[in-house]
CSV table of C-alpha atoms in Angstrom, one decimal:
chain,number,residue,atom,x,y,z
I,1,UNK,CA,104.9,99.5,97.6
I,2,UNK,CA,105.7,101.1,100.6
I,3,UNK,CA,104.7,101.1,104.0
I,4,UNK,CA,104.5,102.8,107.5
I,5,UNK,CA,105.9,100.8,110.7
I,6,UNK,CA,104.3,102.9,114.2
I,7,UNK,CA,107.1,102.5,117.2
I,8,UNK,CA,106.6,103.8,120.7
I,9,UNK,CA,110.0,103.3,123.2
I,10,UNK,CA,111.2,101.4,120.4
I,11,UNK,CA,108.8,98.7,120.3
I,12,UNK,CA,106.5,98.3,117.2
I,13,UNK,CA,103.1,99.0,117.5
I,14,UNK,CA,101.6,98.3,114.1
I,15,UNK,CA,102.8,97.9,110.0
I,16,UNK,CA,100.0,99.7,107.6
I,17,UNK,CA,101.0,99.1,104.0
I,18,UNK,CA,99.9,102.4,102.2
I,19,UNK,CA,97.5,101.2,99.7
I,20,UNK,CA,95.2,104.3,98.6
I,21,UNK,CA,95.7,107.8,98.1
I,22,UNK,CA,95.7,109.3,101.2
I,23,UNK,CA,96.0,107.5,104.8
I,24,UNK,CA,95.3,109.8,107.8
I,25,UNK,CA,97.3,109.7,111.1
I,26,UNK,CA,95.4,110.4,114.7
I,27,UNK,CA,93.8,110.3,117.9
I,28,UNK,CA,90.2,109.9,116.3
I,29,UNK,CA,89.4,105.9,115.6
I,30,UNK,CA,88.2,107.3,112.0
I,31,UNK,CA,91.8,108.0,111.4
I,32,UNK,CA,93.8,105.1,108.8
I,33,UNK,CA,96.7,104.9,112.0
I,34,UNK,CA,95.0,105.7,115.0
I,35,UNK,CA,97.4,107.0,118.0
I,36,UNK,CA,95.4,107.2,120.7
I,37,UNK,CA,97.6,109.3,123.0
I,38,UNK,CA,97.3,112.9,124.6
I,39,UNK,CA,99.9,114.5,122.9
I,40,UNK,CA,98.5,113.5,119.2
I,41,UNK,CA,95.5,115.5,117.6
I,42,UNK,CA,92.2,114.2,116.9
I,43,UNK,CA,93.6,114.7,112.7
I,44,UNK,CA,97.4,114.9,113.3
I,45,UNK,CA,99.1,114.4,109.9
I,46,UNK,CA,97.9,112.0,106.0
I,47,UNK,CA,100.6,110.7,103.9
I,48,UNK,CA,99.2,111.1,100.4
I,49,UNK,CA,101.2,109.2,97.6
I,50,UNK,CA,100.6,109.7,94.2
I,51,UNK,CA,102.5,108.9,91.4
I,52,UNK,CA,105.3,112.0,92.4
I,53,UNK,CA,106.0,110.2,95.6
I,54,UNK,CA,104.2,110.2,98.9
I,55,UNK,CA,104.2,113.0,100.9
I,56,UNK,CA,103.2,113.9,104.4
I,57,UNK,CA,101.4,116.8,105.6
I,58,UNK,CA,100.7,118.1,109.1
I,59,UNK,CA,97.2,119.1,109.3
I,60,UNK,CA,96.7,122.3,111.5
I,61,UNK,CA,98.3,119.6,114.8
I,62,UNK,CA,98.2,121.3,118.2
I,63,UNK,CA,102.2,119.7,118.8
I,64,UNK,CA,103.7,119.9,115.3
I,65,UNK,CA,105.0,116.5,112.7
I,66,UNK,CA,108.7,116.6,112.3
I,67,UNK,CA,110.7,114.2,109.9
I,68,UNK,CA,114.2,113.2,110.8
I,69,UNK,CA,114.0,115.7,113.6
I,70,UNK,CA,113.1,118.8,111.8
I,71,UNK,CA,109.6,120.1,111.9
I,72,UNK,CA,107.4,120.3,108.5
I,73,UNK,CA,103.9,120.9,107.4
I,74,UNK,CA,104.6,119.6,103.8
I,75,UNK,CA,107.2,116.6,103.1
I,76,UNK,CA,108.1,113.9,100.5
I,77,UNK,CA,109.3,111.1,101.7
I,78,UNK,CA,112.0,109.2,101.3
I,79,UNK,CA,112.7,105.5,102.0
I,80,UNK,CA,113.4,105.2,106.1
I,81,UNK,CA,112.3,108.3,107.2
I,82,UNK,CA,110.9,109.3,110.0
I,83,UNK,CA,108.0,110.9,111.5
I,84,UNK,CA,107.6,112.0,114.5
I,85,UNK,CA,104.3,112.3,115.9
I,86,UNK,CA,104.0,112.9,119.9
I,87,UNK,CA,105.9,110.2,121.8
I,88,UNK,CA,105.5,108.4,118.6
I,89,UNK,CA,107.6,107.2,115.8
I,90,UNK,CA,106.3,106.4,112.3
I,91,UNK,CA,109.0,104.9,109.8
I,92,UNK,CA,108.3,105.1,106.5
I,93,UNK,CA,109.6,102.1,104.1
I,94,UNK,CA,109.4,101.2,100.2
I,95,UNK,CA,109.8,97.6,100.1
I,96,UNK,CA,111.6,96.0,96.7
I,97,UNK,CA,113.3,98.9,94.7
I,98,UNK,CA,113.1,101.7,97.5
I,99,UNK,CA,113.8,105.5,96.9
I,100,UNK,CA,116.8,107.6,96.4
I,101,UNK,CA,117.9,109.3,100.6
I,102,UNK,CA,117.0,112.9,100.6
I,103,UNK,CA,120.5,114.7,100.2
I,104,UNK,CA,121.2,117.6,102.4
I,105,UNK,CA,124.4,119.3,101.7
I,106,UNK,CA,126.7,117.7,103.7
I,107,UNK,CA,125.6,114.5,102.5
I,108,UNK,CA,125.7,114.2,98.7
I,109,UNK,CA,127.4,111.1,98.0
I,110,UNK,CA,128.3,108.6,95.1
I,111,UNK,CA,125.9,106.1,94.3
I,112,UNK,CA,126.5,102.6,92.5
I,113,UNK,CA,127.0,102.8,88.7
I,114,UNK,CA,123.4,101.1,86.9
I,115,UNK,CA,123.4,99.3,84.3
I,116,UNK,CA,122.4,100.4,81.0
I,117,UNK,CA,118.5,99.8,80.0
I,118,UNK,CA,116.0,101.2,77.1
I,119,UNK,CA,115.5,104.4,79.4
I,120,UNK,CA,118.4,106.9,79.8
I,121,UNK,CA,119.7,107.8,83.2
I,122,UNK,CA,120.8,110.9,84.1
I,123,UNK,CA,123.3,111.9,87.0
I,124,UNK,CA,124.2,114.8,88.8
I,125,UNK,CA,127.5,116.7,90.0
I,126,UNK,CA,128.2,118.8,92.7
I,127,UNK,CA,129.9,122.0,91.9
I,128,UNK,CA,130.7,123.5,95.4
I,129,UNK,CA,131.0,122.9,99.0
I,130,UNK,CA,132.6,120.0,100.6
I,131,UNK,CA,131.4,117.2,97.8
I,132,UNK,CA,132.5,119.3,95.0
I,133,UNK,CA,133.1,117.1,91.9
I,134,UNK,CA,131.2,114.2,93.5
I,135,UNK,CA,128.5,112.4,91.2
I,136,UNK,CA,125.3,111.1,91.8
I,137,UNK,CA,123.1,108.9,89.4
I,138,UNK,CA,119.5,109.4,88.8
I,139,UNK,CA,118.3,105.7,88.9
I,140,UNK,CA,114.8,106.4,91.3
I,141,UNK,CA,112.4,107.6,90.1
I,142,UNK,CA,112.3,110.7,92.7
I,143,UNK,CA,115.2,112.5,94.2
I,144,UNK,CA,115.2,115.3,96.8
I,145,UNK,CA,118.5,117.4,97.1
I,146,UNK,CA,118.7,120.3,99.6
I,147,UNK,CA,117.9,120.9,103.5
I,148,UNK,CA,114.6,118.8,104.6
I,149,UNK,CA,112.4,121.6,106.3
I,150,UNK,CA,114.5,124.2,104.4
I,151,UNK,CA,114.9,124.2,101.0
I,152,UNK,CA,114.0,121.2,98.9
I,153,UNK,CA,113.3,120.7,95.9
I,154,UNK,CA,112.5,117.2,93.8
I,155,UNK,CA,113.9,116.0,90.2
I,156,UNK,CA,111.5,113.7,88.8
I,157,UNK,CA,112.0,111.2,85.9
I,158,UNK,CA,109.2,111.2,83.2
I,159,UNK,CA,109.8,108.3,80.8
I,160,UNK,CA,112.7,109.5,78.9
I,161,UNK,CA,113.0,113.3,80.3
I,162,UNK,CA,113.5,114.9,83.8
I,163,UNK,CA,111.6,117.7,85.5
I,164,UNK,CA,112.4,119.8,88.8
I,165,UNK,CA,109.9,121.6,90.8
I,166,UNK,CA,110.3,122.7,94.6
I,167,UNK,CA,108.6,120.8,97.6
I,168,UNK,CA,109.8,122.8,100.5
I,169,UNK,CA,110.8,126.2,101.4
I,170,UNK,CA,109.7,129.9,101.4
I,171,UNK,CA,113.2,130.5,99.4
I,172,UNK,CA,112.8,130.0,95.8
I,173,UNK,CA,115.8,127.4,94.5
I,174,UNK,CA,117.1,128.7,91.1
I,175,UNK,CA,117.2,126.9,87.7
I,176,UNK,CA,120.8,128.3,85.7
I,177,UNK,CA,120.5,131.5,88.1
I,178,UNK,CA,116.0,132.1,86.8
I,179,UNK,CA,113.8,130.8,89.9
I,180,UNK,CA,112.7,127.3,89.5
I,181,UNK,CA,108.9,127.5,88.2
I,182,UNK,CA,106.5,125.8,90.5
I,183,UNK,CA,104.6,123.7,88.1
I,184,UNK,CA,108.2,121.8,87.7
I,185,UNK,CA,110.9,122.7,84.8
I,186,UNK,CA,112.2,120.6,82.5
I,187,UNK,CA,115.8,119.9,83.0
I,188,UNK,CA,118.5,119.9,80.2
I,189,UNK,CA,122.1,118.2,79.8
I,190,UNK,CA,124.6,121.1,81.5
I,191,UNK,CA,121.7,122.5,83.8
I,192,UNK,CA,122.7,124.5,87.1
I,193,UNK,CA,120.2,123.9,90.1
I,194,UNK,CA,121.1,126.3,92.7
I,195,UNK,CA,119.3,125.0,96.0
I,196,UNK,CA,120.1,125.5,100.0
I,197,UNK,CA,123.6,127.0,98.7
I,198,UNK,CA,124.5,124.3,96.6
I,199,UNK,CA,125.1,124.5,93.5
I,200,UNK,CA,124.8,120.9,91.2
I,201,UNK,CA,124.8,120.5,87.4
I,202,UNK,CA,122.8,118.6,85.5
I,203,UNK,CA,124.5,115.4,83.2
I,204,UNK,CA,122.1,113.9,80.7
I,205,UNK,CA,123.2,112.5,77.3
């Protein structure tokens, strides 16, 4: 379950746990977190969650949302992001088993081995750049790789298979050099995903 904590100066404001589809964000009391401050619209932002992760999503705002500093309009979020919103800040937390980071590509790193269960895990490998040769598991059931307000695009575990699709970005990432379909693609042991210049290969036996 996750939930959003609302900080101004660095003081907490309120704690919603996101319990329904969609919560809306803004100045208007009908809003789910209301922000009653001059630099937030009357509809600012929603966070809608479904069961491909929750994502927020500015909605036509006079000053912009931005996550971990970088402006968006569409976003999925990963455990302890942030969002701006005016002079706010809204974190966003999954209590219990949490979410993989978003990985930008300076910042692909090793994750702890998991155990073995009923349900094969995949991992991935990064072929170029900086982390070449590094390996990461796929043990959430989401993970973003490439540049948040970029390029980004999501692999997704669906029982025993995994699917890619893009969430972000006018550029289209490629899947083994073909561009990535936007309905998601299913991935296959010795894929190539080509996103925000780096290039990582699928591992799934």
């Amino acid at each position: 379950m996750a939930k959003i904590v609302v900080t101004f100066n660095g003081l907490v404001q309120q704690e919603l746990t996101i319990t329904k589809s969609r919560l809306t964000i803004g100045r208007r009391p009908s809003n789910d977190v209301v922000i009653d401050h001059l630099t937030v619209s009357g509809q600012h932002a929603a966070v809608d969650t479904s069961s491909n992760g929750s994502f927020v999503l500015d909605l036509g705002s006079t000053n912009g949302t931005m996550v971990n500093g970088q402006p968006v309009k569409k976003h999925l979020l990963q455990h302890d992001d942030i969002i701006d919103i005016g002079k706010y800040k809204l974190r966003f937390q999954v209590e219990a088993k949490g979410t993989t980071p978003a990985l930008s590509p300076a910042e692909v790193k090793e994750q702890p081995t998991v155990k073995a269960s009923a349900i094969a895990v995949a991992k991935i490998k990064v072929l170029n750049g900086a982390n070449s040769g590094k390996e990461m598991v796929l043990s959430k059931p989401v993970t973003t790789l490439g540049k948040p307000g970029h390029q980004v695009v999501a692999i997704t575990r669906q029982d025993n298979r995994y699917v890619i699709r893009q969430v972000e970005g006018s550029v289209i990432s490629k899947l083994n050099d073909k561009p990535i379909d936007p309905q998601a693609s299913p991935l296959t042991n010795g894929d190539i995903v080509d996103v925000a210049g780096i290039q990582v290969q699928f591992v799934f036996m």
